PDB file of C-alpha atoms in Angstrom:
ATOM      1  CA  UNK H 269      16.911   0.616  -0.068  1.00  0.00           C
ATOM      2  CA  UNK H 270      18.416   2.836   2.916  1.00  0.00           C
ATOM      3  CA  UNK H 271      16.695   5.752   3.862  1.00  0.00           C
ATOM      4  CA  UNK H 272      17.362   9.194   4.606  1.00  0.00           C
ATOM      5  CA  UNK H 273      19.701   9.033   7.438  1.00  0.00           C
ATOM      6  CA  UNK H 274      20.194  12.222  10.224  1.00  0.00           C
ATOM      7  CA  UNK H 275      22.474  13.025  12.917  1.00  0.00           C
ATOM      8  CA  UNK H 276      22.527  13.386  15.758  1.00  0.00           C
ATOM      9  CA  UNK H 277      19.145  12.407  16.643  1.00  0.00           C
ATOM     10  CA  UNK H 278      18.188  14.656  19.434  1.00  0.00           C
ATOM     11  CA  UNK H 279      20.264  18.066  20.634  1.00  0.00           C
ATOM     12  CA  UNK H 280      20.283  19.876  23.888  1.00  0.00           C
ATOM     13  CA  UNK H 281      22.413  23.627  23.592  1.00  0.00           C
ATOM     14  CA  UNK H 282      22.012  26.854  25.504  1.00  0.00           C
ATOM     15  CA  UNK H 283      21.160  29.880  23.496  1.00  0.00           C
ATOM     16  CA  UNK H 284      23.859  31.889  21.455  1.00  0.00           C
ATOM     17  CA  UNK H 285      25.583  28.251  21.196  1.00  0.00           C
ATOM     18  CA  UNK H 286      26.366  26.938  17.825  1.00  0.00           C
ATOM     19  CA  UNK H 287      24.945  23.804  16.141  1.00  0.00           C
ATOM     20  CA  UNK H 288      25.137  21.280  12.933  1.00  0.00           C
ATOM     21  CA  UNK H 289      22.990  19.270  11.744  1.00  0.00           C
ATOM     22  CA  UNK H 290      24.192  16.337   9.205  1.00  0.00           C
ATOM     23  CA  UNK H 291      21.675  14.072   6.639  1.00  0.00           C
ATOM     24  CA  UNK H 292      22.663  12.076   3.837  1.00  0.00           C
ATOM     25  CA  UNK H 293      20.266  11.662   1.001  1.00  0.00           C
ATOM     26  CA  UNK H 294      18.901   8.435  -0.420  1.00  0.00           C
ATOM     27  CA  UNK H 295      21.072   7.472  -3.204  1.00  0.00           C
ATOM     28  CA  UNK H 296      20.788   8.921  -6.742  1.00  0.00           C
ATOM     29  CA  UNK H 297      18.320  11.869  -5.251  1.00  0.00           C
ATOM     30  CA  UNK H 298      18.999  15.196  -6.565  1.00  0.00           C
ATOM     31  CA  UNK H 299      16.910  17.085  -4.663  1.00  0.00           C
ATOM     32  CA  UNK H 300      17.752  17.924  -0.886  1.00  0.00           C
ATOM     33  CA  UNK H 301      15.188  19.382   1.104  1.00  0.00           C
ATOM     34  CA  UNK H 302      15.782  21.207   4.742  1.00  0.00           C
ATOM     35  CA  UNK H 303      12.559  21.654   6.960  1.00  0.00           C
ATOM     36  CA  UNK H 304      11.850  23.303  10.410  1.00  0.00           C
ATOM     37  CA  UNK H 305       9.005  21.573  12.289  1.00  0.00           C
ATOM     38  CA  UNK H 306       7.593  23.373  15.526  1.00  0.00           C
ATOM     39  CA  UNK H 307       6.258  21.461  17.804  1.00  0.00           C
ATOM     40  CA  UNK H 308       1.900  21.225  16.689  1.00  0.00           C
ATOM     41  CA  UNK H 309       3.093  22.985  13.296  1.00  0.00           C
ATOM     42  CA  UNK H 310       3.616  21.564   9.809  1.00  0.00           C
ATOM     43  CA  UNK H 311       6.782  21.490   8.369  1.00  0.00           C
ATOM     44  CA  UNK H 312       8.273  24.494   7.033  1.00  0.00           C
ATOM     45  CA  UNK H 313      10.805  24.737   3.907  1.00  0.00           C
ATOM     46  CA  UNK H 314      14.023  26.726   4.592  1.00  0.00           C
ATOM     47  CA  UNK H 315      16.566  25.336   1.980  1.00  0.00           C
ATOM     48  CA  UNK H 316      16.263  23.397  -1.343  1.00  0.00           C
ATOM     49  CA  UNK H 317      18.973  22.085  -2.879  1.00  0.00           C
ATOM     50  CA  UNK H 318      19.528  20.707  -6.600  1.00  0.00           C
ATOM     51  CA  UNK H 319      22.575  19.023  -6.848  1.00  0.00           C
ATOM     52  CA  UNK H 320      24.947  21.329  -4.770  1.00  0.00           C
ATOM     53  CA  UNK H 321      23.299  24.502  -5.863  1.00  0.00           C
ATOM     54  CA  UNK H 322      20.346  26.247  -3.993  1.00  0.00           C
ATOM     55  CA  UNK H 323      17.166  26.435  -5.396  1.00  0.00           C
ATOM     56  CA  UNK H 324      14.954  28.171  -2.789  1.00  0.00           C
ATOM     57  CA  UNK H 325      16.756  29.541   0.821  1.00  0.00           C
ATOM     58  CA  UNK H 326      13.583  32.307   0.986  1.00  0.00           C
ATOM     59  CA  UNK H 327      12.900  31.314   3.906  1.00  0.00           C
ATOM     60  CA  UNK H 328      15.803  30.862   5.908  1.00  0.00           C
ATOM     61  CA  UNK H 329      17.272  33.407   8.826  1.00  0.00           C
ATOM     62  CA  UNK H 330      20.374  34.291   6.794  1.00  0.00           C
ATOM     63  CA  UNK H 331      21.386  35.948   9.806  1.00  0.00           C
ATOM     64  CA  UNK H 332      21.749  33.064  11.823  1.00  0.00           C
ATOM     65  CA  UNK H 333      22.006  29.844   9.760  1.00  0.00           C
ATOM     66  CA  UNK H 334      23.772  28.333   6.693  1.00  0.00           C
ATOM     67  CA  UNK H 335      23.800  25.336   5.081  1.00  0.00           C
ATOM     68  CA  UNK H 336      25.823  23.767   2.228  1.00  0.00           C
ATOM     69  CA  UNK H 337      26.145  20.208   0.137  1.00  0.00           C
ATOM     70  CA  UNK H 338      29.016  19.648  -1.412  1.00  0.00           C
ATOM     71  CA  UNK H 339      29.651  17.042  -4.057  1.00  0.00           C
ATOM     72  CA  UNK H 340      26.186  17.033  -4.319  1.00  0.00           C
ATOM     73  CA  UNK H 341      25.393  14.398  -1.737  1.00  0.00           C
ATOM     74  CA  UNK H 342      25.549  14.914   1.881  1.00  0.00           C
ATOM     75  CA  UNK H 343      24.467  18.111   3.310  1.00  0.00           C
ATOM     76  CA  UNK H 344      25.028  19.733   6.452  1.00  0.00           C
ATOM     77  CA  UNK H 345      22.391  22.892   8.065  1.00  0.00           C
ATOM     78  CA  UNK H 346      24.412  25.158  10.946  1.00  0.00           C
ATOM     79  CA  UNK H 347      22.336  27.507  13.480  1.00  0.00           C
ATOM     80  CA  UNK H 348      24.866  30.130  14.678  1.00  0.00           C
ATOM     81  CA  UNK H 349      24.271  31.336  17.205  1.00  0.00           C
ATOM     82  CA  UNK H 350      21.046  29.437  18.378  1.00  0.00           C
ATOM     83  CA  UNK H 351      17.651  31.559  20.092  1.00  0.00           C
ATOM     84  CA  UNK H 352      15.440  29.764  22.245  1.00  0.00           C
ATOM     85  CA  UNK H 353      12.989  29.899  19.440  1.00  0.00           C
ATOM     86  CA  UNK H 354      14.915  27.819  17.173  1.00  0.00           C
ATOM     87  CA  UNK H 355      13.863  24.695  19.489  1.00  0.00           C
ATOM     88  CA  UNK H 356      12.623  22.714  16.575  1.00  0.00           C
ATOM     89  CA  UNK H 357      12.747  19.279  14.952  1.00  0.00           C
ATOM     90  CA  UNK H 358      15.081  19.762  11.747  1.00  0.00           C
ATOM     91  CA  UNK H 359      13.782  17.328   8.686  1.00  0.00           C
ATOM     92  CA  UNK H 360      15.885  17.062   6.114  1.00  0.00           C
ATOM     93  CA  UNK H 361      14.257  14.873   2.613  1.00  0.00           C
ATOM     94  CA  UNK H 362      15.190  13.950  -0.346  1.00  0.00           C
ATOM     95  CA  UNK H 363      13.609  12.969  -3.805  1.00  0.00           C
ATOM     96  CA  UNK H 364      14.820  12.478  -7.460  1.00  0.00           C
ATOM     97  CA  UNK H 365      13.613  15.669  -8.651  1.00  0.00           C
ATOM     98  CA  UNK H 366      12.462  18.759  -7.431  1.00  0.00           C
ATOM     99  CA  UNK H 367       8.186  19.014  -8.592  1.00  0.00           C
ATOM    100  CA  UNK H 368       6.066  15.709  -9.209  1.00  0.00           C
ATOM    101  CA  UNK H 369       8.277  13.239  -7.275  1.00  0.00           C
ATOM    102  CA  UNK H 370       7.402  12.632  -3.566  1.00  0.00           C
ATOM    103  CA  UNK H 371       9.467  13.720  -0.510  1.00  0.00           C
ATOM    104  CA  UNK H 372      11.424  11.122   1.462  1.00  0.00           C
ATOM    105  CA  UNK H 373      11.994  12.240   5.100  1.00  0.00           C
ATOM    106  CA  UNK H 374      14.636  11.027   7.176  1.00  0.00           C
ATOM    107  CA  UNK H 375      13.686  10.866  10.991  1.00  0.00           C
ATOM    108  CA  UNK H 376      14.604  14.203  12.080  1.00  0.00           C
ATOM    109  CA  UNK H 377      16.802  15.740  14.431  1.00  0.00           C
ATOM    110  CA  UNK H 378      14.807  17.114  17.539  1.00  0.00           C
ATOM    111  CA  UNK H 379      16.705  20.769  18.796  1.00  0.00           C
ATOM    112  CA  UNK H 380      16.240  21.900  22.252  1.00  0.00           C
ATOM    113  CA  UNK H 381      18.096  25.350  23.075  1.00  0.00           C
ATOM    114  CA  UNK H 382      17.484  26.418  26.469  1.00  0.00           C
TER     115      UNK H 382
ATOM    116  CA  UNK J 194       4.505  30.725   5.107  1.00  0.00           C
ATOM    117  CA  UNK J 195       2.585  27.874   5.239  1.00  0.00           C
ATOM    118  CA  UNK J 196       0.374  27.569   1.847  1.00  0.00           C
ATOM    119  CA  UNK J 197      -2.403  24.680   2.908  1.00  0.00           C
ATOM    120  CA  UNK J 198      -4.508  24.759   5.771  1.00  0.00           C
ATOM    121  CA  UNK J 199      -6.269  21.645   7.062  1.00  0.00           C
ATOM    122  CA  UNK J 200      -9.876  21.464   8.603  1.00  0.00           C
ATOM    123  CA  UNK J 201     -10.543  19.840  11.014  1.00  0.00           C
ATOM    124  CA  UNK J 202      -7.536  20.427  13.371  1.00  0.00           C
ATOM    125  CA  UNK J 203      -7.999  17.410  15.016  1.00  0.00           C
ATOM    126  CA  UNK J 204     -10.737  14.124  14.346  1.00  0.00           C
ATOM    127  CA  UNK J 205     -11.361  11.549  16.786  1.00  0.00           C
ATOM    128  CA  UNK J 206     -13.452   8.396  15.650  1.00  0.00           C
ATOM    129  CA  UNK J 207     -14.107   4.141  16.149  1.00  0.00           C
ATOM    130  CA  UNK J 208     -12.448   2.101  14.396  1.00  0.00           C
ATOM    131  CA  UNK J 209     -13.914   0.907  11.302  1.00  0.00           C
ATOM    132  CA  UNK J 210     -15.525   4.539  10.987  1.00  0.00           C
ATOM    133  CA  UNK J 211     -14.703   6.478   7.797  1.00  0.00           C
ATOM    134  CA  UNK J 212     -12.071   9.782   8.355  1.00  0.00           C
ATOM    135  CA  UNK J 213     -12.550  12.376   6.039  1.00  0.00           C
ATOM    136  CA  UNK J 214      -9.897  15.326   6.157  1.00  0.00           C
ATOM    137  CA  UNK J 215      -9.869  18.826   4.206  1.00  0.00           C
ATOM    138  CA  UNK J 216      -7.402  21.451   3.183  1.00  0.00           C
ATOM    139  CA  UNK J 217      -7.638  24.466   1.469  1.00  0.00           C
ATOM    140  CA  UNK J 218      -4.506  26.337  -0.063  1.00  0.00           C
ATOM    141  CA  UNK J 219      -4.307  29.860  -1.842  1.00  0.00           C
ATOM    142  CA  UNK J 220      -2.346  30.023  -5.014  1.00  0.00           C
ATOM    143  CA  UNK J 221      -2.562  27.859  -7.959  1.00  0.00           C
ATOM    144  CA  UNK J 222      -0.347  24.682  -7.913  1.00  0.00           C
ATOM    145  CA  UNK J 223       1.218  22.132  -9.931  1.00  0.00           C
ATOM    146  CA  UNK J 224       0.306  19.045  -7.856  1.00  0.00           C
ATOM    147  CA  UNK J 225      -0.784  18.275  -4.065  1.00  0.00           C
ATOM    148  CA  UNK J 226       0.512  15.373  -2.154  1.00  0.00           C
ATOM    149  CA  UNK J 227      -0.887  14.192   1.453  1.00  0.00           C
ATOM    150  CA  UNK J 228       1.509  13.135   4.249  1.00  0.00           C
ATOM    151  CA  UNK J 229       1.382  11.218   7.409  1.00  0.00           C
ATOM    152  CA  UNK J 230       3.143  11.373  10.370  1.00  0.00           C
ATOM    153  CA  UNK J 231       3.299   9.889  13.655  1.00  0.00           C
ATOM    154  CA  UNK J 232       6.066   9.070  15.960  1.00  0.00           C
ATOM    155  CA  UNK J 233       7.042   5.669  15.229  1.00  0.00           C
ATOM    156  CA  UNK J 234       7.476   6.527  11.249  1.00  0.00           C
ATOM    157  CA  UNK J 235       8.075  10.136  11.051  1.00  0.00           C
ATOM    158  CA  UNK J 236       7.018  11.898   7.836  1.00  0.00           C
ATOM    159  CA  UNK J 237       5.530   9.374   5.368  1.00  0.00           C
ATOM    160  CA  UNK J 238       4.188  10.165   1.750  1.00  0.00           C
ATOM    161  CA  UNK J 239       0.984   8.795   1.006  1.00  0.00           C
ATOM    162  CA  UNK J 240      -0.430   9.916  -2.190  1.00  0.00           C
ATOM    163  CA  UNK J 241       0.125  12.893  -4.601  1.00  0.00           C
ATOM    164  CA  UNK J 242      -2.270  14.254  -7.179  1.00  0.00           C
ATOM    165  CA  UNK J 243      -1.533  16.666 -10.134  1.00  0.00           C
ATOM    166  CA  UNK J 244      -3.595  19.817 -11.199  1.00  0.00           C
ATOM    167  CA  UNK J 245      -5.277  18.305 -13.666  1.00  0.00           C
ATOM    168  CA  UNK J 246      -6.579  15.323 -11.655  1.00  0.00           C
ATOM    169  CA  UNK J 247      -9.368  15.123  -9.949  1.00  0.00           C
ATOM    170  CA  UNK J 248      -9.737  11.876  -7.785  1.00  0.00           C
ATOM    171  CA  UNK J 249      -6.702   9.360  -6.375  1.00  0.00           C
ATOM    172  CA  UNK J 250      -7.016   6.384  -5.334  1.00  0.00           C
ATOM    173  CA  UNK J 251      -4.613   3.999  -2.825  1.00  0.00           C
ATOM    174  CA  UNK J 252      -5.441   1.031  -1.123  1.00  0.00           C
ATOM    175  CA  UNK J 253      -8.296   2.501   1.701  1.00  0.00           C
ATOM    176  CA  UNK J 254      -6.909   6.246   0.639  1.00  0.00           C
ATOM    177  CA  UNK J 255      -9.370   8.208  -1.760  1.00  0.00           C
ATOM    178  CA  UNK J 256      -7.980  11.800  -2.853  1.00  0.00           C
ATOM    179  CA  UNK J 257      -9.885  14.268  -4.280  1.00  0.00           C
ATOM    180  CA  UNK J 258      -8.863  17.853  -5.515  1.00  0.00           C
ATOM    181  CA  UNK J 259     -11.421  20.789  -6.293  1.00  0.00           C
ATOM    182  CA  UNK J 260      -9.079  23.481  -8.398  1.00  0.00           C
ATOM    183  CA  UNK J 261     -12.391  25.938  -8.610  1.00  0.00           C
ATOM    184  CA  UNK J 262     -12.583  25.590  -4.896  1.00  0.00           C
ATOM    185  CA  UNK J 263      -8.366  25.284  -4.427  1.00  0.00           C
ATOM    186  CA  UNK J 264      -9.367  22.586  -1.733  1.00  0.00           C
ATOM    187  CA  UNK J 265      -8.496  18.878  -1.671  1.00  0.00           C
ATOM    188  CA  UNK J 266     -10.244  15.986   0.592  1.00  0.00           C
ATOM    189  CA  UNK J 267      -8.610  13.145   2.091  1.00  0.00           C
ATOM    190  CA  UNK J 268     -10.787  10.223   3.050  1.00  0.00           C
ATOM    191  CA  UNK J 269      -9.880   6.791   4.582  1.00  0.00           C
ATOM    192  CA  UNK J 270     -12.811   3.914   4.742  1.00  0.00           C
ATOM    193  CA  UNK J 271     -12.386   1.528   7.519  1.00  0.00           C
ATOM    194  CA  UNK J 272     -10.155   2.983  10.139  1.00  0.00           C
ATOM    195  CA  UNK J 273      -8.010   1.488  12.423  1.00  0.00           C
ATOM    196  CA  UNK J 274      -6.116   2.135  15.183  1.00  0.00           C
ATOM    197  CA  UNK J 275      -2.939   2.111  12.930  1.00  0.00           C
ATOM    198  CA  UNK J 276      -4.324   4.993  11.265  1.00  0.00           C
ATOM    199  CA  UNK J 277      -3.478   7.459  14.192  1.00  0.00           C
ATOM    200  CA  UNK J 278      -1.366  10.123  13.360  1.00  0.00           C
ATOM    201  CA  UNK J 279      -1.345  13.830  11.744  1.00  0.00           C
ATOM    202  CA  UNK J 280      -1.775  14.278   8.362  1.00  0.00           C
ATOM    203  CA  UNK J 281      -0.474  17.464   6.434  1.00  0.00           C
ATOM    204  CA  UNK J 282      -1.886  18.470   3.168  1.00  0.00           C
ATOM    205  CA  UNK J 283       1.394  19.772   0.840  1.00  0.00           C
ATOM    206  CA  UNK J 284       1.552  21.654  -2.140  1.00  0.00           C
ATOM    207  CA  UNK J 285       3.657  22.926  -5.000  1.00  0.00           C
ATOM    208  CA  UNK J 286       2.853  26.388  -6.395  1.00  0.00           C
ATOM    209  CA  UNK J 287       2.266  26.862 -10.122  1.00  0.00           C
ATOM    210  CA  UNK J 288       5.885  27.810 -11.334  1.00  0.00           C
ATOM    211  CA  UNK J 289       8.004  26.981  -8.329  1.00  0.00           C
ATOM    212  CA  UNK J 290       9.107  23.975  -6.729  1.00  0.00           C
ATOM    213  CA  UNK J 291       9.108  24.414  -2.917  1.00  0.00           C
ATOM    214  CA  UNK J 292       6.516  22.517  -1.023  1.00  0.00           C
ATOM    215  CA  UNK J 293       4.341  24.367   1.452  1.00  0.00           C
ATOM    216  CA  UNK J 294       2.824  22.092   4.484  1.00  0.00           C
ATOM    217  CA  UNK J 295      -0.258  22.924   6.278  1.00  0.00           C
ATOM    218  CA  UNK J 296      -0.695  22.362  10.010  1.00  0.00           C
ATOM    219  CA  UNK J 297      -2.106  18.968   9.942  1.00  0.00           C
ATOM    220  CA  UNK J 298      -5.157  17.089  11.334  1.00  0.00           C
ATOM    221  CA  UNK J 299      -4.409  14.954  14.076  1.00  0.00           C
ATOM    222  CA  UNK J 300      -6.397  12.366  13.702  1.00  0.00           C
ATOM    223  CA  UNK J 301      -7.032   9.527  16.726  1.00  0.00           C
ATOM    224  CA  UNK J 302      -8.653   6.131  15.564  1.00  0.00           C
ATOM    225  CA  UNK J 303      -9.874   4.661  18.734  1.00  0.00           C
ATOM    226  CA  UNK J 304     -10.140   0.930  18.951  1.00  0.00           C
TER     227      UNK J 304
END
């Protein structure tokens, strides 16, 4: 069974440039999960999806990013425009339903904004 | 905001020594599931347990949750080196879905 797949893998942009992240879910999962991990921190939840409707975006900087998944399936997370504090690795999971099913993680996406 | 916290912050032991890892969260939950990751495998699920459960059991993984307390242990017998990584206590507050990590023990198994 294929995994959660991410690209790209690793990202270098200066500050106030723009950036987009890209994962694809495993198949058949409903529930699409976006996560911020600072470095020597756990990860934190920005966006959860059901379907291709939000769930729970409490905790994302409106201001600054977006994310979408249309159809359902593939999802994509945009930082616009980027801070040097955004330097994160962006984990995106996925399971069948949003509660007692566990997360699968793909590999991340490691963000460097100098 | 991060929901779990884990004690300690970091573990070193032998291998073959037993690991034993807390965390402590705030709110009631629905269920609390312990994760591992370490650079080779990123973010791997290891075991989840529900409210109303009180000890989990998986291979050399033993799970325990204390609702009274709203703490949860995570013990694995027999270390190895293979064992080395951080491992984040997650859980999903009564009447919402969103996960909450803590910030992980990092545990080293030295062999």
């Amino acid at each position: 069974e294929a995994g959660v797949a991410q690209s790209p893998r690793y990202k270098i942009i200066e500050k106030r440039q723009s950036v987009a992240f890209w994962c694809n879910p495993i198949s058949g999962h409903a529930t699409l999960y976006w996560y911020q991990q600072i470095l020597g921190q756990g990860p934190k939840l920005l966006i959860q999806f059901q379907n291709n409707g939000v769930v729970d975006d409490s905790q994302l900087p409106k201001d600054r990013f977006s994310a979408e998944r249309l159809k359902g399936v593939d999802s994509t997370l945009k930082i616009q425009p980027a801070k040097l504090e955004d330097s994160a690795v962006y984990l995106c999971a996925s399971s069948l339903e949003p509660g007692v099913y566990e997360q699968y993680f793909g590999p991340g996406t490691r963000l460097t904004v100098t | 905001s991060q929901q779990g916290e884990e004690d300690p912050q970091a573990l070193s032991i032998q291998e073959g020594e037993n690991a034993t890892m807390n965390c402590s969260y705030k709110t009631s939950i629905n269920n609390l599931q312990w994760y591992r990751q370490n650079s080779g495998r990123g973010l791997v699920h290891l075991i989840l347990i529900r409210s109303n459960e009180r000890e989990k059991h998986s291979g050399r993984l033993r799970v325990t949750l204390d609702t009274s307390k709203k703490s949860s242990s995570l013990l694995i017998t027999a270390s190895r080196a293979a064992d080395t990584a951080s491992y984040f206590c997650a859980t999903e507050p009564y009447n919402n879905n969103d996960m909450r990590f803590g910030a992980g023990t990092r545990l080293t198994v030295k062999p």
